[in-house]
CSV table of C-alpha atoms in Angstrom, one decimal:
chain,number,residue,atom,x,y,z
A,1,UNK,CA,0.2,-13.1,57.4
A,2,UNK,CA,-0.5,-15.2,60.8
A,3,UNK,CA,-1.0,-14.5,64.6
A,4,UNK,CA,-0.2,-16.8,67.0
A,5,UNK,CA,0.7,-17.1,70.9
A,6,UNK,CA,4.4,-16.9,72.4
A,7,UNK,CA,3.9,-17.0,76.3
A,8,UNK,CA,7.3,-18.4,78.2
A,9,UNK,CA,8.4,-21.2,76.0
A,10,UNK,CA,8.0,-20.7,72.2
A,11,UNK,CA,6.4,-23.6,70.5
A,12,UNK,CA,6.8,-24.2,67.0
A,13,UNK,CA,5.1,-20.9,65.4
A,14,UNK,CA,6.3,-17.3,63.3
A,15,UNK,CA,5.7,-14.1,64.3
A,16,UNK,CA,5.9,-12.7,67.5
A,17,UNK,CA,3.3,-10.3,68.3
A,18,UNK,CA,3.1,-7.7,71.1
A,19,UNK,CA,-0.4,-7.7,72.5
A,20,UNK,CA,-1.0,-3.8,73.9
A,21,UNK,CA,-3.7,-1.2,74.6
A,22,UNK,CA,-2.2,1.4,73.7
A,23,UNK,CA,-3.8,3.7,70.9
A,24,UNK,CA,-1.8,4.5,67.9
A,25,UNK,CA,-0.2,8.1,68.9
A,26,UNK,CA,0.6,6.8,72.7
A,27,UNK,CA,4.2,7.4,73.6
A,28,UNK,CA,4.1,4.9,76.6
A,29,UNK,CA,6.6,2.2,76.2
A,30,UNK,CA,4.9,-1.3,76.1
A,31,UNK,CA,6.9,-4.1,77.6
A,32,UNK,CA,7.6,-6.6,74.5
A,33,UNK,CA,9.0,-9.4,77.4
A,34,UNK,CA,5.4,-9.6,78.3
A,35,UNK,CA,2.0,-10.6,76.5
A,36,UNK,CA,4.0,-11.7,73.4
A,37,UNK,CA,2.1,-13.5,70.7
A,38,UNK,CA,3.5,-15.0,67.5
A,39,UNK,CA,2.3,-13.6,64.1
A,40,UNK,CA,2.9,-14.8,60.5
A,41,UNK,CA,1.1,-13.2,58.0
A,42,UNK,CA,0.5,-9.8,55.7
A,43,UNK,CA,-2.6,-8.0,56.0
A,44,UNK,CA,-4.0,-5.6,53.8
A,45,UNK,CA,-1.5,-6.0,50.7
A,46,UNK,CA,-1.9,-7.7,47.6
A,47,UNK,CA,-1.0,-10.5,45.7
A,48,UNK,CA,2.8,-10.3,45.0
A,49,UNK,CA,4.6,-10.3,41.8
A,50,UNK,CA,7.7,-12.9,41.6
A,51,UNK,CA,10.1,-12.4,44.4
A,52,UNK,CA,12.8,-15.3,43.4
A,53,UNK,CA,14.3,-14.9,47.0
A,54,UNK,CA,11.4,-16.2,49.0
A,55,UNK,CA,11.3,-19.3,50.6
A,56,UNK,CA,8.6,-21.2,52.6
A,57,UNK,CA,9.8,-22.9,55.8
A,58,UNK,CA,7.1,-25.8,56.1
A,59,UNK,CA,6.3,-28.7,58.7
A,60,UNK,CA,4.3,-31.6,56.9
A,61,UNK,CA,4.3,-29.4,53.9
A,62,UNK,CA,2.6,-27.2,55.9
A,63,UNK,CA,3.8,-23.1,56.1
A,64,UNK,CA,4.5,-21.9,59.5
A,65,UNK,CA,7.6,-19.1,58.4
A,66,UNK,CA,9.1,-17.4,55.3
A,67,UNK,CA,12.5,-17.1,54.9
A,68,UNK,CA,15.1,-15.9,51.9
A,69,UNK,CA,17.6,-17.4,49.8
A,70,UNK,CA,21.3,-16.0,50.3
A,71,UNK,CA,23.4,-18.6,48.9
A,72,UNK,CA,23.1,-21.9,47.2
A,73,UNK,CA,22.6,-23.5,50.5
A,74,UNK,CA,21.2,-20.8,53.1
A,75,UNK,CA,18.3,-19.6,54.2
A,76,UNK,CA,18.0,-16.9,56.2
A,77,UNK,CA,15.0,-17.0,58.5
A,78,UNK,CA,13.6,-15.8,62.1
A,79,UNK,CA,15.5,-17.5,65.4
A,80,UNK,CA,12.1,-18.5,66.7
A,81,UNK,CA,10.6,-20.3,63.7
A,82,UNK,CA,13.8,-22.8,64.5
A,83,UNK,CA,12.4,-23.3,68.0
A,84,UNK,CA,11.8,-27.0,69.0
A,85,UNK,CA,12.3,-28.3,65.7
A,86,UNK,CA,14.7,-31.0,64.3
A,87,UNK,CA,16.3,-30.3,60.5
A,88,UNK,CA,14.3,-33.4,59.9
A,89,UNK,CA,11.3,-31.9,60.4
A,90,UNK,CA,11.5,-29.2,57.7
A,91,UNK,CA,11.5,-28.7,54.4
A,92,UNK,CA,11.8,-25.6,52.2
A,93,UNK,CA,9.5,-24.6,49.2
A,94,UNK,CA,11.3,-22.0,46.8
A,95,UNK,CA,10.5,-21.0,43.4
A,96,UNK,CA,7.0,-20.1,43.7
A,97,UNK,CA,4.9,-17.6,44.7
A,98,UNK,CA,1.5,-20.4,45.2
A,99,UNK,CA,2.4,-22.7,47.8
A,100,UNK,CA,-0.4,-25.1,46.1
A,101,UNK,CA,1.5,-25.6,42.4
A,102,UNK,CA,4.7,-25.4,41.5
A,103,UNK,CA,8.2,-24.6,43.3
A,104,UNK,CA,11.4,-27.1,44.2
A,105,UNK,CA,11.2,-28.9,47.6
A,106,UNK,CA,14.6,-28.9,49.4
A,107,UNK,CA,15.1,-30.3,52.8
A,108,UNK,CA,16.6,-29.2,55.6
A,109,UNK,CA,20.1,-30.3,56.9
A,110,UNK,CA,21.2,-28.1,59.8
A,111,UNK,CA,19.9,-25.0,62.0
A,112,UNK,CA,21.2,-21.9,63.4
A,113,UNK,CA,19.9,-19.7,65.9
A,114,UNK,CA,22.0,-16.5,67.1
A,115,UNK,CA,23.9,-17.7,70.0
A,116,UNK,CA,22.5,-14.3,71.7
A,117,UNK,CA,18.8,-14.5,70.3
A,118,UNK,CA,16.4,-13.8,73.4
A,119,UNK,CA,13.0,-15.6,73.3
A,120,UNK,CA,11.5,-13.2,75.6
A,121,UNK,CA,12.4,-10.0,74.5
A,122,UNK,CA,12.4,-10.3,70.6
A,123,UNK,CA,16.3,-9.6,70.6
A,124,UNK,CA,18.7,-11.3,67.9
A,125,UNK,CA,15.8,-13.4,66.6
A,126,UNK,CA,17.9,-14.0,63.5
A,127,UNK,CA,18.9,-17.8,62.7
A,128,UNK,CA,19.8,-19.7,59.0
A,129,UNK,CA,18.9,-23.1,57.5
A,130,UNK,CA,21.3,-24.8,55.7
A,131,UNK,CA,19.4,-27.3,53.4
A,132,UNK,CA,20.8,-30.6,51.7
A,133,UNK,CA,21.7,-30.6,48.0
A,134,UNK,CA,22.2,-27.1,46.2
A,135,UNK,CA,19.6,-24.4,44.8
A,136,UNK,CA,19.9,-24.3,41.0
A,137,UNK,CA,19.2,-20.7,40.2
A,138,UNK,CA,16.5,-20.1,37.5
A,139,UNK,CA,16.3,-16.4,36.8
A,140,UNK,CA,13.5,-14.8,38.1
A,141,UNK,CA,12.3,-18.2,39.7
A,142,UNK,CA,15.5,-19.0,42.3
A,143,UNK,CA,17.7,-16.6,42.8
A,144,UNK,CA,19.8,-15.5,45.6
A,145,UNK,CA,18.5,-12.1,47.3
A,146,UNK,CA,21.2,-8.9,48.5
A,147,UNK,CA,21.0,-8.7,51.7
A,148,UNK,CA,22.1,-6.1,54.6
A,149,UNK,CA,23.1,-2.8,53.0
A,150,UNK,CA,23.7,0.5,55.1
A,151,UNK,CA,21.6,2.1,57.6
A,152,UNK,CA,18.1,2.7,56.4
A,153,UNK,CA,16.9,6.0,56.8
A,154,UNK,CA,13.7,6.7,58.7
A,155,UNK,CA,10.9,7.4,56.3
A,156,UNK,CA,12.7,5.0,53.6
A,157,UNK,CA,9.1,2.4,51.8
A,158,UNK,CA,10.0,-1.0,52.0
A,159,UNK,CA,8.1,-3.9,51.2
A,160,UNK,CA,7.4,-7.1,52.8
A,161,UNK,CA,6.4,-10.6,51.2
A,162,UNK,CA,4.7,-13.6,53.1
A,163,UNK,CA,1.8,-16.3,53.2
A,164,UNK,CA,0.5,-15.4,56.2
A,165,UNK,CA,-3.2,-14.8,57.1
A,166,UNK,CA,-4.7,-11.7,55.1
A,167,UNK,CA,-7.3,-10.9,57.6
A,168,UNK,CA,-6.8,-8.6,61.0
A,169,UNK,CA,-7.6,-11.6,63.2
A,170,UNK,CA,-6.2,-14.1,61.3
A,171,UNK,CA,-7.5,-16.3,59.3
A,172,UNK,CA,-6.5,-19.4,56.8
A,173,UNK,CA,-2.6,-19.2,55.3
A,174,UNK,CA,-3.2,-17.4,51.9
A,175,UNK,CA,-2.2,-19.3,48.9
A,176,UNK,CA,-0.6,-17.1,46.9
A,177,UNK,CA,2.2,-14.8,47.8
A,178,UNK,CA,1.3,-11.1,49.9
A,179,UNK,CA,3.1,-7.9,49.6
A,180,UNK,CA,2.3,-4.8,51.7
A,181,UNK,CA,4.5,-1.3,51.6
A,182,UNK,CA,5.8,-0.2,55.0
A,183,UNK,CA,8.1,2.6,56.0
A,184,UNK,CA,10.5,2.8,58.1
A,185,UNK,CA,10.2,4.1,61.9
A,186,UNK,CA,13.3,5.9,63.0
A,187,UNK,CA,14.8,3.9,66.4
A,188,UNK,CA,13.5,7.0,68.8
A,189,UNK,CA,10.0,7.1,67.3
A,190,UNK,CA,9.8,2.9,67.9
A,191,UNK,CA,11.5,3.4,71.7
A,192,UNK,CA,8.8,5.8,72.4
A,193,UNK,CA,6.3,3.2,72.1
A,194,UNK,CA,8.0,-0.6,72.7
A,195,UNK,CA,11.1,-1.2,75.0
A,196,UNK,CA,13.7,-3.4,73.8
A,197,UNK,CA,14.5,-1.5,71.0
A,198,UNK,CA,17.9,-1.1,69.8
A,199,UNK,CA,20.2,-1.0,66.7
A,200,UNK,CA,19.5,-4.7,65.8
A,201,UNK,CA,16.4,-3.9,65.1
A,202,UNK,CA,14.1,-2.4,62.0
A,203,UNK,CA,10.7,-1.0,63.3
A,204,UNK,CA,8.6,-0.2,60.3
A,205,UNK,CA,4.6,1.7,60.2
A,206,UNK,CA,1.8,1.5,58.1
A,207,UNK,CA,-1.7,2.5,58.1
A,208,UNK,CA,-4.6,0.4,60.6
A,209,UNK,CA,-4.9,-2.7,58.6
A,210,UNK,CA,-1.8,-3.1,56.9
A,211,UNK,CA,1.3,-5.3,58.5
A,212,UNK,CA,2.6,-8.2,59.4
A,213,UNK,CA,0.7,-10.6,61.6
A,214,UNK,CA,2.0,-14.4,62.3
A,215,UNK,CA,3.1,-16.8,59.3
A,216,UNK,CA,4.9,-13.7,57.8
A,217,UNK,CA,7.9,-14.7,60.3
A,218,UNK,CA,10.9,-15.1,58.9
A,219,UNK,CA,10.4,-13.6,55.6
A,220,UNK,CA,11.7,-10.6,54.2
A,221,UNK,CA,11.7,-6.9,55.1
A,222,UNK,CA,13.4,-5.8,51.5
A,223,UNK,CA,14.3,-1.6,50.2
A,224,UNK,CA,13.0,-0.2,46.8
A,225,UNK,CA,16.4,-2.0,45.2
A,226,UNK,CA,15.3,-5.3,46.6
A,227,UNK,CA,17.8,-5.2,49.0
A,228,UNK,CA,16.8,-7.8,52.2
A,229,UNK,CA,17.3,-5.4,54.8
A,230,UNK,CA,15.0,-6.9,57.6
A,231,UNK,CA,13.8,-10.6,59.1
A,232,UNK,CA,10.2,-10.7,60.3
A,233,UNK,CA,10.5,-10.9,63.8
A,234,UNK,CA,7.5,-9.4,65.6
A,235,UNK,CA,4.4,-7.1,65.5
A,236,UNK,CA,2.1,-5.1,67.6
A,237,UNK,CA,-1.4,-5.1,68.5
A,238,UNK,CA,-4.1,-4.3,70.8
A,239,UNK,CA,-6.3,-7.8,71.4
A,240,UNK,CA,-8.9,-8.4,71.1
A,241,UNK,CA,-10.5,-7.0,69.0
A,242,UNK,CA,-7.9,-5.1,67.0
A,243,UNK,CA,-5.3,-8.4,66.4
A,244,UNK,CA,-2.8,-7.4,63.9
A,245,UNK,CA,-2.0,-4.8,61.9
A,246,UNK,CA,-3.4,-2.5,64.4
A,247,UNK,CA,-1.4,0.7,63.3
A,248,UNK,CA,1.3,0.2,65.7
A,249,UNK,CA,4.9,-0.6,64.2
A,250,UNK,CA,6.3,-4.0,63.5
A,251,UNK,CA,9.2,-5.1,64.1
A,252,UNK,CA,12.3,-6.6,62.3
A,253,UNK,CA,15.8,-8.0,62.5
A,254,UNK,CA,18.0,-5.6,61.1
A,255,UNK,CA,20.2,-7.8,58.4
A,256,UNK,CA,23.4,-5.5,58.7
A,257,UNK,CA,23.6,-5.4,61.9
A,258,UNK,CA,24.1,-9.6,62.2
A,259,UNK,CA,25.8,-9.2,58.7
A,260,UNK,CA,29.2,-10.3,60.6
A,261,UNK,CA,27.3,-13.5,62.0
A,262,UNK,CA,25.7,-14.7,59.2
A,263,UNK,CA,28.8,-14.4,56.9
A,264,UNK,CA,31.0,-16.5,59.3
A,265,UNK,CA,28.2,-18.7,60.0
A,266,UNK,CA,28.3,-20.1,56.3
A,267,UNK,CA,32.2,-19.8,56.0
A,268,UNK,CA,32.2,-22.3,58.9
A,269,UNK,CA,29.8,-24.9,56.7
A,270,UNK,CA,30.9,-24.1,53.6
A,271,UNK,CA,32.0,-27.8,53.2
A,272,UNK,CA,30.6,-31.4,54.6
């Protein structure tokens, strides 16, 4: 998927990404309020097959974030990628898996950010987008995902989908849709190496060269039953020469922990 920079202020980017120097098996705790970088795309997967939840947040019909469909009207999407945008800005690509052909445009009506979501430290980086008009579902084209579930279980595969970059240090978007398996990091193992770490988050670990890397944020972290259990929020890396997908864990938005928050977030809209 796709790196990019977060220093103080975010600008309008994806994924954040933890610049380190650690080495894969170090247990020192890296500081994710510092040397953050935004990342937003999947490296080392492979085309993906349809995934009717997906969404594409773009700018100019431009991709800077995934996101996925949970209701007729919701997307569910990464706090930051809202960052210093206006609903007017945005629109939202579903029904494909090419963002060059095909897919329904939809634009954006209103934003939501967690009221708690902490630019510098990656926490509650959860937000929605509510677009104008409704989704028409079209069955294995548009369809709403599950999301949040129970706890997830260290060592559970998972799978995440995005347009990101495909190559280590970065690249051009990719056209067609990525998928790369992952598995889940229990909470201790990801404390040992990044601080900041808590129950509303997912870390997940794959081999060097496989992960999420800027233009993958806000798309989905989903279980073997295609549950949406996690929000691409932010990855690790050792610059520069290593960039993403440097065989450190990634790291997500837990869905069931903000399950509460997104639920009465929509109740509130439901209507106007």
């Amino acid at each position: 998927m796709i790196n990019m920079l977060l220093y103080k202020s975010v600008t309008l980017l994806t994924v954040l990404f933890i610049g380190t120097t650690l080495g894969q098996n170090s247990t020192t705790s890296v500081d994710s309020s510092q040397n953050h970088t935004l990342s937003e795309f999947v490296v080392g997967g492979g085309d993906a097959g349809p995934t009717p939840y997906q969404a594409s947040l773009q700018r100019h019909r431009s991709h800077f974030c995934g996101g996925t469909i949970i209701d007729s009207r919701w997307i569910l999407t990464a706090a930051h990628c809202l960052s210093e945008l206006r609903p007017s800005d945005v629109t939202v690509l579903v029904g494909t898996t090419q963002l060059s052909r095909g897919g329904f445009r939809l634009r954006a009506d209103q934003f939501f950010q967690h009221p708690s979501w902490d630019r510098t430290k990656a926490l509650n980086d959860i937000g929605l987008v509510r677009v104008k008009g409704l989704m028409l579902t079209m069955r294995g084209k548009v369809e709403k995902a599950t999301f949040g579930g129970d706890f997830v279980r260290s060592g559970t595969e998972a799978t995440v989908t995005g347009w990101g970059g495909t190559r280590q240090n970065g690249g051009p978007l990719s056209d067609k849709l990525q998928f790369v398996r992952v598995r889940v990091l229990g909470e201790q193992d990801c404390q040992a190496r990044l601080s900041n770490i808590g129950p509303m988050h997912i870390c997940t670990f794959s081999r060097e060269g496989q992960g999420v890397c800027g233009g993958d944020s806000g798309g989905p972290l989903a279980s073997a039953d295609g549950t949406v259990i996690g929000v691409v929020s932010f990855g690790v890396g050792y610059p520069p020469d290593k960039g993403c997908a440097a065989g450190l864990p990634d790291g997500f938005a837990r869905v069931s922990h903000f399950n509460s928050w997104i639920r009465d977030t929509m109740k509130s809209r439901r209507f106007g």
